[in-house]
Amino acid sequence: MTKKIVLFLKIFIICLFMKSLMASEKIQIEKFNDWSVLRQETDAGRLCYITSEPIEKKGDYDKNNRGETRVFVTHGPGKAERDVVSIVAGYVFEKQSEVDLYVDGVKQLFFTLQDRAWSFGPDEDKKIIRNMKRGNKLTVEGVSSRGNKTIDIYSLSGFTKAKQMLDKICP
């Protein structure tokens, strides 16, 4: 029951997040190696996040058919949503599939909805962020609605400094 409530709240907040992203201008605060820190003022309040693009994309798929791919750590709006780790795949995930996220080989599972994926709760987010601060490489493995497997590799260079800035601008 608690997992279902957390899942519902995450989906609800992310839907608000996506609506807010479209409604207001993003301001890049700073870039730390491979990670950028951004802020937006929305109707619901301040939204801040750090994000990175893959340094390598692997898989048997049409490269022209795939949209933007990113990993995010988000704060807000509001105090309830802190350190939410999410993934945008650039394609619609296979229904009811899970995504494998590895930080230097340590595996975490994410649930999917459309083209996004999230961890199974705040405790998992904290664990992932702790591993990302210590790690060098993040790997995301997913399967598209067409059955194509993808592997995206991200550098964690600059993550710790970007996270510190995120915490500073959105306490």
Coordinates of C-alpha atoms in Angstrom, one line a residue:
M1 CA 0.0 0.0 0.0
T2 CA 2.8 2.4 0.9
K3 CA 4.6 1.7 -2.3
K4 CA 1.5 2.4 -4.3
I5 CA 1.1 5.8 -2.6
V6 CA 4.7 6.7 -3.2
L7 CA 4.4 5.6 -6.8
F8 CA 1.2 7.7 -7.2
L9 CA 2.8 10.7 -5.6
K10 CA 5.9 10.5 -7.8
I11 CA 3.9 10.2 -11.0
F12 CA 1.7 13.2 -9.9
I13 CA 4.7 15.4 -9.0
I14 CA 6.5 14.5 -12.2
C15 CA 3.4 15.3 -14.2
L16 CA 3.4 18.7 -12.5
F17 CA 7.2 18.9 -13.1
M18 CA 6.7 18.3 -16.8
K19 CA 3.9 20.8 -17.1
S20 CA 6.1 23.4 -15.3
L21 CA 9.0 22.7 -17.6
M22 CA 6.9 23.6 -20.5
A23 CA 5.4 26.7 -18.9
S24 CA 8.5 28.5 -17.7
E25 CA 12.0 29.4 -18.8
K26 CA 14.9 27.2 -17.7
I27 CA 17.9 29.0 -16.3
Q28 CA 21.2 27.2 -16.3
I29 CA 23.0 28.1 -13.1
E30 CA 26.3 26.3 -13.7
K31 CA 27.9 23.3 -15.4
F32 CA 30.3 21.0 -13.6
N33 CA 32.0 18.8 -16.2
D34 CA 29.2 16.5 -17.5
W35 CA 26.5 17.8 -15.1
S36 CA 24.4 20.9 -15.5
V37 CA 22.5 22.7 -12.7
L38 CA 19.2 24.4 -13.7
R39 CA 16.4 26.4 -12.0
Q40 CA 12.9 27.3 -13.0
E41 CA 10.3 29.5 -11.3
T42 CA 6.9 27.9 -11.8
D43 CA 3.4 28.6 -10.6
A44 CA 3.9 25.8 -8.0
G45 CA 7.2 27.3 -6.8
R46 CA 10.9 26.9 -7.5
L47 CA 12.0 23.8 -9.3
C48 CA 15.7 22.9 -9.5
Y49 CA 17.5 20.0 -11.0
I50 CA 20.8 18.6 -12.2
T51 CA 21.0 16.7 -15.4
S52 CA 23.4 14.9 -17.8
E53 CA 23.3 13.4 -21.2
P54 CA 24.9 10.0 -22.0
I55 CA 28.5 9.9 -23.2
E56 CA 27.7 6.7 -25.1
K57 CA 24.5 5.1 -26.4
K58 CA 24.4 1.5 -27.4
G59 CA 21.7 -0.7 -28.9
D60 CA 20.1 -2.1 -32.0
Y61 CA 17.7 0.8 -32.9
D62 CA 17.3 3.6 -35.4
K63 CA 19.4 6.5 -34.0
N64 CA 17.1 9.0 -35.9
N65 CA 14.0 7.6 -34.1
R66 CA 15.2 8.3 -30.6
G67 CA 14.6 11.5 -28.7
E68 CA 16.5 13.3 -26.0
T69 CA 18.0 11.0 -23.3
R70 CA 18.9 12.3 -19.8
V71 CA 19.2 11.5 -16.1
F72 CA 17.8 14.0 -13.6
V73 CA 18.0 14.6 -9.8
T74 CA 15.2 17.0 -9.0
H75 CA 14.2 19.3 -6.0
G76 CA 10.7 20.6 -5.7
P77 CA 8.5 22.4 -6.1
G78 CA 7.8 22.2 -2.4
K79 CA 9.7 20.6 0.4
A80 CA 8.2 17.1 -0.1
E81 CA 10.0 16.4 -3.3
R82 CA 13.7 16.2 -2.7
D83 CA 16.4 14.2 -4.5
V84 CA 14.1 12.5 -7.0
V85 CA 16.1 10.5 -9.4
S86 CA 14.5 10.0 -12.9
I87 CA 15.4 9.0 -16.4
V88 CA 14.1 10.2 -19.7
A89 CA 14.7 7.5 -22.3
G90 CA 14.1 9.2 -25.7
Y91 CA 11.5 6.5 -26.5
V92 CA 8.4 4.9 -24.9
F93 CA 9.4 2.0 -22.6
E94 CA 7.9 -1.5 -23.0
K95 CA 4.7 -1.6 -20.9
Q96 CA 5.2 -2.6 -17.2
S97 CA 8.9 -3.0 -17.8
E98 CA 11.7 -2.1 -15.4
V99 CA 14.9 -0.3 -16.1
D100 CA 18.3 -1.4 -14.7
L101 CA 20.4 1.5 -13.4
Y102 CA 24.0 0.6 -12.5
V103 CA 26.5 2.9 -10.7
D104 CA 29.9 1.3 -11.1
G105 CA 28.2 -2.1 -11.3
V106 CA 25.8 -1.6 -8.3
K107 CA 22.3 -2.3 -9.6
Q108 CA 19.0 -0.5 -8.8
L109 CA 15.6 -1.1 -10.4
F110 CA 13.4 1.7 -11.7
F111 CA 9.8 1.5 -12.8
T112 CA 8.6 3.0 -16.1
L113 CA 5.8 5.1 -17.4
Q114 CA 5.8 6.1 -21.0
D115 CA 9.3 7.5 -21.7
R116 CA 10.3 8.1 -18.1
A117 CA 11.6 5.9 -15.2
W118 CA 11.9 6.4 -11.5
S119 CA 13.2 4.5 -8.5
F120 CA 10.8 2.8 -6.1
G121 CA 10.9 5.5 -3.4
P122 CA 12.9 8.1 -1.5
D123 CA 15.1 5.6 0.3
E124 CA 16.2 4.2 -3.0
D125 CA 16.8 7.7 -4.4
K126 CA 19.1 8.5 -1.4
K127 CA 21.0 5.2 -2.0
I128 CA 21.4 6.0 -5.7
I129 CA 22.6 9.5 -5.0
R130 CA 25.1 8.3 -2.4
N131 CA 26.5 5.8 -5.0
M132 CA 26.6 8.5 -7.7
K133 CA 28.7 10.8 -5.5
R134 CA 31.2 8.0 -5.1
G135 CA 31.0 6.6 -8.6
N136 CA 32.6 7.2 -11.9
K137 CA 30.1 5.7 -14.4
L138 CA 26.3 5.3 -14.5
T139 CA 24.7 2.8 -16.9
V140 CA 21.0 2.7 -17.8
E141 CA 19.6 -0.4 -19.5
G142 CA 16.0 -0.3 -20.8
V143 CA 13.7 -1.9 -23.4
S144 CA 11.6 0.1 -25.8
S145 CA 8.0 -0.6 -26.7
R146 CA 9.3 -2.0 -29.9
G147 CA 11.4 -4.5 -28.0
N148 CA 14.8 -2.8 -28.7
K149 CA 17.3 -3.0 -25.8
T150 CA 19.3 0.2 -25.1
I151 CA 22.3 0.8 -23.0
D152 CA 23.2 4.4 -22.1
I153 CA 26.4 5.3 -20.3
Y154 CA 26.8 8.5 -18.3
S155 CA 29.9 10.1 -16.8
L156 CA 29.5 11.0 -13.1
S157 CA 32.3 13.6 -13.4
G158 CA 31.0 16.8 -11.8
F159 CA 28.0 15.1 -10.2
T160 CA 29.1 15.8 -6.6
K161 CA 29.7 19.5 -7.2
A162 CA 26.5 19.8 -9.2
K163 CA 24.5 18.2 -6.3
Q164 CA 26.1 20.6 -3.8
M165 CA 25.0 23.5 -6.0
L166 CA 21.5 22.0 -6.3
D167 CA 21.2 21.8 -2.5
K168 CA 22.4 25.4 -2.2
I169 CA 20.0 27.0 -4.7
C170 CA 17.0 24.9 -3.7
P171 CA 17.5 24.2 0.0

